[in-house]
Short mmCIF file of C-alpha atoms in Angstrom, two decimals:
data_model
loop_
_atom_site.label_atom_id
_atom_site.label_comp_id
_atom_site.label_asym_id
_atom_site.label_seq_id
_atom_site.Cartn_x
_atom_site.Cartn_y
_atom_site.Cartn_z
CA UNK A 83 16.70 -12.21 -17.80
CA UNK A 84 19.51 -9.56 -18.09
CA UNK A 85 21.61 -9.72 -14.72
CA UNK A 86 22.74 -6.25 -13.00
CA UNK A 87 26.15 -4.61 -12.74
CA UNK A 88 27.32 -3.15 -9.96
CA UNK A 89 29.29 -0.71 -12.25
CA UNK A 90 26.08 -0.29 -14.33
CA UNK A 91 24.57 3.86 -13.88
CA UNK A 92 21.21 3.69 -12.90
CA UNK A 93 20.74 6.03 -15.98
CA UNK A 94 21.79 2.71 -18.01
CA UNK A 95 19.69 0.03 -15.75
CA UNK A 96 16.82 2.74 -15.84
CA UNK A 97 16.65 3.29 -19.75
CA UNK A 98 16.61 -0.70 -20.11
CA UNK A 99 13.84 -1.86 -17.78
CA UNK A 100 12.04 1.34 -16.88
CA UNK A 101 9.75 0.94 -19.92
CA UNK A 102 9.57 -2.36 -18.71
CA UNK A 103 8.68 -1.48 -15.33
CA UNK A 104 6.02 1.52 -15.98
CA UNK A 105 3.91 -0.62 -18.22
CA UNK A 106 3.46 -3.27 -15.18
CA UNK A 107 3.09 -0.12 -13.17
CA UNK A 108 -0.10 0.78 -14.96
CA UNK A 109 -1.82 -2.04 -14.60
CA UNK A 110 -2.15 -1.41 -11.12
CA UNK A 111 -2.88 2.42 -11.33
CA UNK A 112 -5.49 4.41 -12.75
CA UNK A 113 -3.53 6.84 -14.22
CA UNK A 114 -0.63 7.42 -15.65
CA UNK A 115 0.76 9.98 -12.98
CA UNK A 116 0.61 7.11 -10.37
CA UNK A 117 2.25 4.52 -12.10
CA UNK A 118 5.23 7.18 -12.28
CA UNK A 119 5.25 8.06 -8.60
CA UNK A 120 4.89 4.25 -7.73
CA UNK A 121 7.87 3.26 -10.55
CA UNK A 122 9.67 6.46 -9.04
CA UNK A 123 9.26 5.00 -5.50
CA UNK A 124 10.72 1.33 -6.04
CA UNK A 125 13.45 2.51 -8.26
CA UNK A 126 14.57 4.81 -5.57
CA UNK A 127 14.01 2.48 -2.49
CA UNK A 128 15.89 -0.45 -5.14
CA UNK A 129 18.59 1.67 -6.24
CA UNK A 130 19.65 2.92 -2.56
CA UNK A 131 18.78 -0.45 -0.60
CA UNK A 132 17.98 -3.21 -2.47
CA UNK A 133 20.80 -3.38 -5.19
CA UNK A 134 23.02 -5.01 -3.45
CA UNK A 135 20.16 -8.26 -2.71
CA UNK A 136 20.51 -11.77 -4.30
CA UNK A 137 18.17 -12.54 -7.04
CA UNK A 138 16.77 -11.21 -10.35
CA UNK A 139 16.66 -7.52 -9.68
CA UNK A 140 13.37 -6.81 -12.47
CA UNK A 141 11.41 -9.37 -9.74
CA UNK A 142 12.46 -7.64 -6.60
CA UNK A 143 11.78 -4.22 -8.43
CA UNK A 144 8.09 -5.34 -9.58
CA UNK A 145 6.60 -6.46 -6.43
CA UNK A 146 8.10 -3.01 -4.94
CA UNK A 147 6.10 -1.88 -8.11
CA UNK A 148 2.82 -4.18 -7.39
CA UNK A 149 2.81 -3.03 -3.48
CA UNK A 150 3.14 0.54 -3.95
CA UNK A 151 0.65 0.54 -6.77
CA UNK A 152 -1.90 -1.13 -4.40
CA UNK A 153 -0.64 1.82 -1.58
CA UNK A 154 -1.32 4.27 -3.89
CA UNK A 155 -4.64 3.05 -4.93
CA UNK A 156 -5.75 3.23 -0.98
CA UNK A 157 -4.86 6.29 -1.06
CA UNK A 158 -6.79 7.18 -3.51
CA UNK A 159 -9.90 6.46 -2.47
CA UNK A 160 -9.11 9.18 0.06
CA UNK A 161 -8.21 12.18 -2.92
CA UNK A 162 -10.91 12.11 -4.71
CA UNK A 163 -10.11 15.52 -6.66
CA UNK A 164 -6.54 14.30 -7.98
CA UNK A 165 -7.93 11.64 -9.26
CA UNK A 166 -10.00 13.50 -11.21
CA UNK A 167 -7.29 15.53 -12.30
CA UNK A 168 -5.28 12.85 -12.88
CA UNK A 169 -7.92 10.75 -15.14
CA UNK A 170 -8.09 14.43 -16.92
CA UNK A 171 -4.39 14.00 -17.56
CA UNK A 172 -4.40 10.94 -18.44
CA UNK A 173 -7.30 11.42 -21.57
CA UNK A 174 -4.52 12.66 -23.21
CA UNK A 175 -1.99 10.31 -25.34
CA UNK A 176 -0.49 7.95 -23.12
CA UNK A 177 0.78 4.72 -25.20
CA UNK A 178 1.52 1.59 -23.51
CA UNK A 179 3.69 0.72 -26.27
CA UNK A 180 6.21 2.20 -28.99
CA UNK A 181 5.03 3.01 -32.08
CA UNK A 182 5.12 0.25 -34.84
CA UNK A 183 7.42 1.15 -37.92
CA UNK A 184 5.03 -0.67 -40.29
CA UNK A 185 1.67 1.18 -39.30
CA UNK A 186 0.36 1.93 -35.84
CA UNK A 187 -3.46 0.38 -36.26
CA UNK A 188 -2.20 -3.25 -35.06
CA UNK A 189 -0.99 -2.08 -31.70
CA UNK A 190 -3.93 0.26 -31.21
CA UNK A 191 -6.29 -2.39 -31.69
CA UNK A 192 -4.41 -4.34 -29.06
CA UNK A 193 -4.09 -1.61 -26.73
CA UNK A 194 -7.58 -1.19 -26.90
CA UNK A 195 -8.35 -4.89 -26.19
CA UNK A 196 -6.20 -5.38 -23.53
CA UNK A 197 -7.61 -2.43 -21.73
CA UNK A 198 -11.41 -4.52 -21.80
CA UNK A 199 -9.38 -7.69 -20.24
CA UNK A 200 -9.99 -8.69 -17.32
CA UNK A 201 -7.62 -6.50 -13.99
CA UNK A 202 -6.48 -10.28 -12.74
CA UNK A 203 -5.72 -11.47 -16.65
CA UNK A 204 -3.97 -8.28 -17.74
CA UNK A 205 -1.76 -8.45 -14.62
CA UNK A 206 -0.66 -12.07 -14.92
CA UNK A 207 -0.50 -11.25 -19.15
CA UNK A 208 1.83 -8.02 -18.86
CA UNK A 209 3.78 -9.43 -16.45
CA UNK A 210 4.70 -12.81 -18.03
CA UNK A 211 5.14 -11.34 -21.54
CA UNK A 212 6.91 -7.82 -20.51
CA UNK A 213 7.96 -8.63 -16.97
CA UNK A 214 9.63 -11.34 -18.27
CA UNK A 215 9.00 -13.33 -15.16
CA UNK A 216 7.74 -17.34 -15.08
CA UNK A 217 4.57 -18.42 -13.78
CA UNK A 218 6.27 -19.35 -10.52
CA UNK A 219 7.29 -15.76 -9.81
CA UNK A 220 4.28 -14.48 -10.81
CA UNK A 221 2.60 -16.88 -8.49
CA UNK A 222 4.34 -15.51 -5.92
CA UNK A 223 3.76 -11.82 -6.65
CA UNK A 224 0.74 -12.18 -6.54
CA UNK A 225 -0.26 -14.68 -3.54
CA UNK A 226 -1.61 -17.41 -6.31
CA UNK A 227 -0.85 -20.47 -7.17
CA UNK A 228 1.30 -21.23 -10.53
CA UNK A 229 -1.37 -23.71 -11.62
CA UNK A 230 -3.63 -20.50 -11.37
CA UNK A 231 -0.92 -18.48 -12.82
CA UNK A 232 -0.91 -20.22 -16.11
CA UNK A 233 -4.75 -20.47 -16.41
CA UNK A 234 -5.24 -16.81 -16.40
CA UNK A 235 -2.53 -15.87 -18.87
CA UNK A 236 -4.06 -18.42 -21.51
CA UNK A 237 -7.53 -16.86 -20.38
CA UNK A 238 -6.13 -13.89 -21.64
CA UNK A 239 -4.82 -14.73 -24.65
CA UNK A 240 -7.68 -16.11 -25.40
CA UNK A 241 -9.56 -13.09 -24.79
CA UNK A 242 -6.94 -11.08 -26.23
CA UNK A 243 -7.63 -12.98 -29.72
CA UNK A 244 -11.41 -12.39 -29.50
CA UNK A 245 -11.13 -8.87 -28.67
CA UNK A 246 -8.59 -8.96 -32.03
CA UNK A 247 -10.96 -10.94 -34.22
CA UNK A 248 -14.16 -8.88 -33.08
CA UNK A 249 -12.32 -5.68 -34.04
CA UNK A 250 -11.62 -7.15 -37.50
CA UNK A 251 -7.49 -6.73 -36.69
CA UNK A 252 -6.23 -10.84 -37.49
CA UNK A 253 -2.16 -10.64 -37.13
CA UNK B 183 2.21 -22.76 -23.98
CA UNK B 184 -0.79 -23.98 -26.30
CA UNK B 185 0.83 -23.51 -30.16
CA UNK B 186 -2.56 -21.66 -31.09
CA UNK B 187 -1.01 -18.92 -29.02
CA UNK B 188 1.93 -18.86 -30.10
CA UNK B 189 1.90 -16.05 -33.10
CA UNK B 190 -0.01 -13.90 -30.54
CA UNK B 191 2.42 -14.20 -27.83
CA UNK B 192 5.01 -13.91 -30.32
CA UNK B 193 3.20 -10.41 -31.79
CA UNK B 194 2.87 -9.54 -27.87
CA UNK B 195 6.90 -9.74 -27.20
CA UNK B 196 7.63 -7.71 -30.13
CA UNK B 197 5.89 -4.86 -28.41
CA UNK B 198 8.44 -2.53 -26.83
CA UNK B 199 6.65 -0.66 -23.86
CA UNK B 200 6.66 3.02 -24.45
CA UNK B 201 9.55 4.66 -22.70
CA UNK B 202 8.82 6.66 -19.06
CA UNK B 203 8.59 10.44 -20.00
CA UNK B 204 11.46 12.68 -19.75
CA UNK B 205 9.70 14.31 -16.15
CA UNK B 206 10.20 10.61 -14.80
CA UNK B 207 14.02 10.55 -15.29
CA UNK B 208 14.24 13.89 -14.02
CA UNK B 209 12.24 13.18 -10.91
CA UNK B 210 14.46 9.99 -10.18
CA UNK B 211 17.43 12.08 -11.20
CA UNK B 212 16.46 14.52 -8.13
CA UNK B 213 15.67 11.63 -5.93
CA UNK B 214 19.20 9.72 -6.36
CA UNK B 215 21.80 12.54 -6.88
CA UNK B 216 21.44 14.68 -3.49
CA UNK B 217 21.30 11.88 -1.64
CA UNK B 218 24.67 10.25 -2.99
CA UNK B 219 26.21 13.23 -1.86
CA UNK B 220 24.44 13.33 1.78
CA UNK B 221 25.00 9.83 2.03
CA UNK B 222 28.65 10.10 1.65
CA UNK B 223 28.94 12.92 3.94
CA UNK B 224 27.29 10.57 6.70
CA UNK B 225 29.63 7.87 6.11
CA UNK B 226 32.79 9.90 6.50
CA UNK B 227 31.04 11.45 9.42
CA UNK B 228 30.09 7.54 10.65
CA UNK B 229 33.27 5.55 10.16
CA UNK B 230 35.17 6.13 13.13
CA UNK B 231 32.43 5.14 15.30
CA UNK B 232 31.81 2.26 12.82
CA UNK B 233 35.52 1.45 12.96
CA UNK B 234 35.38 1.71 16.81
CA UNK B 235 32.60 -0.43 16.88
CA UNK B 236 33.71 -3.18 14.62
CA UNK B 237 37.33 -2.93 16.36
CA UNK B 238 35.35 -3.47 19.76
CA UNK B 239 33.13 -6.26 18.44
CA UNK B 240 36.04 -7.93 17.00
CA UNK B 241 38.42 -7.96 19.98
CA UNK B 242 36.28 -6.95 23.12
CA UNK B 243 33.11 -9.31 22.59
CA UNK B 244 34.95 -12.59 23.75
CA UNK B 245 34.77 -10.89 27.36
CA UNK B 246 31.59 -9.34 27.10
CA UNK B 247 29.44 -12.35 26.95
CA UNK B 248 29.12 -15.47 27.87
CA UNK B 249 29.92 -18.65 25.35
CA UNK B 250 26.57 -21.10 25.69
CA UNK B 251 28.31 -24.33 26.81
CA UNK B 252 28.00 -26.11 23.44
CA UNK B 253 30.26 -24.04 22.10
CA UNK B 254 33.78 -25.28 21.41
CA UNK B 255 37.10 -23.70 21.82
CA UNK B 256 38.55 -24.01 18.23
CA UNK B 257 35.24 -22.39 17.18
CA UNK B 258 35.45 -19.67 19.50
CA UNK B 259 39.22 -18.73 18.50
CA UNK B 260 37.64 -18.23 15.11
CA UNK B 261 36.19 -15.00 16.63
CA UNK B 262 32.80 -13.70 16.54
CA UNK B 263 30.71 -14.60 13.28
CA UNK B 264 28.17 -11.73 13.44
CA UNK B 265 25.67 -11.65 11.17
CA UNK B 266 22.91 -8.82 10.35
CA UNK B 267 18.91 -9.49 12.28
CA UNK B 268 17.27 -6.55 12.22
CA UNK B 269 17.15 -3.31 10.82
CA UNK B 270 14.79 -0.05 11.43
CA UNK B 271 14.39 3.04 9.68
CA UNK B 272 12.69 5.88 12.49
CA UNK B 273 11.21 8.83 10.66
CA UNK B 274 12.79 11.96 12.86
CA UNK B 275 11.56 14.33 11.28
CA UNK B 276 9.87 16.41 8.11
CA UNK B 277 10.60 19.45 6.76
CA UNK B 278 8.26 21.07 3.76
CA UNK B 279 11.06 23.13 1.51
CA UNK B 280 8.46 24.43 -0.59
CA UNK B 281 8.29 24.34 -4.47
CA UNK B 282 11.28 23.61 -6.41
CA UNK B 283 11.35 23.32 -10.43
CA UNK B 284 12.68 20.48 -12.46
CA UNK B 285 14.55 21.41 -14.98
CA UNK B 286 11.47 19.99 -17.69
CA UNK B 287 9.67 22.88 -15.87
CA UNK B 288 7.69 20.72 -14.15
CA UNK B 289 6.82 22.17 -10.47
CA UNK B 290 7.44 19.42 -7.45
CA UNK B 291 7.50 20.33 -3.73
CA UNK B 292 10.85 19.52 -1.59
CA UNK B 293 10.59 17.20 1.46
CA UNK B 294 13.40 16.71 3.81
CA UNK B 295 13.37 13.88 6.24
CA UNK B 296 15.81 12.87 8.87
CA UNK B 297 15.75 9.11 9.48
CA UNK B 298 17.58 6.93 12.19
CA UNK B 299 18.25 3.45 10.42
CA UNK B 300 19.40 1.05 13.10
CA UNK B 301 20.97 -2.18 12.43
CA UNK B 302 21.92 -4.93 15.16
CA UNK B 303 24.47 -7.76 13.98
CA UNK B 304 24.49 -10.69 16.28
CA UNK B 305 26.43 -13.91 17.14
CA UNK B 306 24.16 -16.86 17.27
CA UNK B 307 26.61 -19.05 19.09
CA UNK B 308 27.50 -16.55 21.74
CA UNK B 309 24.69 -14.12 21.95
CA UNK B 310 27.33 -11.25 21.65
CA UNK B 311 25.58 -8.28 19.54
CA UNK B 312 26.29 -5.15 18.10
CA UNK B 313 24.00 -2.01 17.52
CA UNK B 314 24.80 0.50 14.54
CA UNK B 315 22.70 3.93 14.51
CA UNK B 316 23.40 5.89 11.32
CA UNK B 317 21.71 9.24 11.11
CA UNK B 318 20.60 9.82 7.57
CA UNK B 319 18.98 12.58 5.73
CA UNK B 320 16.73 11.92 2.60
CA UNK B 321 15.23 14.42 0.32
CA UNK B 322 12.31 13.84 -1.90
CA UNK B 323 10.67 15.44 -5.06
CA UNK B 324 6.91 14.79 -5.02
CA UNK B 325 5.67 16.00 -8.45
CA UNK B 326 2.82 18.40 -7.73
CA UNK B 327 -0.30 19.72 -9.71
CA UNK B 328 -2.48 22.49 -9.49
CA UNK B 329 -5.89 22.66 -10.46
#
């Protein structure tokens, strides 16, 4: 994983990982709104506090990512009218990923399919593959063991591929 | 990995997540540019206590407190080795500013908080400790909606 400068702007760090970071984000949201305020929140708390800590800064910045998603989602159950606002919001366009030069139907398809995975596969999935992070720290992010770890991300790939071949999309 | 997953993880990589939208940036931009400026006005304000305090931990805490007796002399003439245990952050207060703009037009409401972070260094071989209180003031941009 890319290491952090201590000369670096946080305009630079942000434009790297952000993307990074939100996607994570919204697989512990329901909509897109909170997985800005809980990406907004770590940055912040990371940027003025936490910067300055040993170890791989995307790690540290995703479980701030992972706990206030799961904040925000208790909270929730208490606002029930922004969230219906917010799942209004959130019908609209709101890619995980960039668009693909060489047609867009490919990472629709796959959009779609990881959306019917299951919460615990997508989690372990998005954060292996665009977290960058091994099973070990994603065993520890989320409480699990590694063994565990590694079983649900080739769950989901398997899953993933069915979802892929159902829909008639093969790679 | 299994090799049968290998194109598929392979596709997966070559996915770039969609960048935040320009509101997020801006929101952040809110949230870490006043405070630089606060910040720095609290450590000006701060360091000649904090020099005090460091001058007094330095050459006062050898007869302040009391070595434990398994402590040797060469290691004492070292001088203290303090080293950070705790550290609190006290909400003071709140203050609603009202409704600010960002300059993507989106509305967000202004917070200001005063905090009291609190940090206590101590010397495991001698027990000596030292207590830091920083005022700080923190403002936050929470992104509103109406309905």
């Amino acid at each position: 994983m890319e290491d952090f400068s201590e000369n670096e702007s946080w305009e630079n760090w942000f434009r790297r990982h952000g993307p990074k970071l939100l996607l994570c984000a919204r697989q512990w949201t329901v909509s897109m709104a909170d997985a800005e305020d809980v990406v907004q929140e770590a940055f912040i708390r990371f940027w003025r506090r936490q910067r300055g800590l040993s170890g791989e800064p995307l790690a540290l910045l995703l479980t701030s990512v992972r706990r206030a998603g799961l904040d925000i989602a208790r909270r929730r159950v208490r606002r029930e009218a922004r969230e219906k606002s917010a799942m209004a919001e959130d019908s609209g366009p709101n890619p995980l990923f960039e668009p693909l030069p060489d047609g867009d139907d490919r990472r629709i398809a796959i959009e779609s399919a990881l959306g019917r995975l299951a919460p615990e596969q997508r989690e372990v999935l998005a954060l292996k593959i665009w977290g960058e992070l091994t099973f070990a720290e994603i065993a520890g992010q989320l409480g699990i063991p590694p063994n565990t770890a590694a079983s649900r991300y080739r769950y989901a790939l398997a899953a993933l591929r069915r979802e892929l071949t159902a829909a008639g999309c093969h790679g | 990995m299994d090799d049968d997953f290998q194109d598929l993880e392979a596709e997966l990589g070559r996915l770039r997540p969609a960048a935040p939208r320009s509101h997020l940036l801006a929101r952040i931009e809110c949230d870490v540019a006043p405070r630089r400026l606060v910040l720095r006005g609290w450590l000006w304000a701060a360091m000649p206590a904090a020099a005090a305090l460091v001058a007094a931990a330095v050459f006062g805490v050898r007869w302040a407190t009391r070595p434990s007796p398994e402590v040797s002399a060469p290691q004492l003439a070292a001088g203290p080795v303090l080293k950070p245990v705790t550290v609190r952050d006290i909400l003071v207060s709140t203050r609603d500013e009202g409704y600010v703009m960002l300059a993507d037009g989106w509305p967000a409401r202004r917070m200001r908080e005063a905090h009291l972070d609190t940090i206590v260094w101590k010397d495991p071989r001698s027990a000596a400790s030292l207590q830091w209180s920083v005022p700080r003031e923190e403002i936050r941009i929470v992104p509103v909606s109406f309905q």
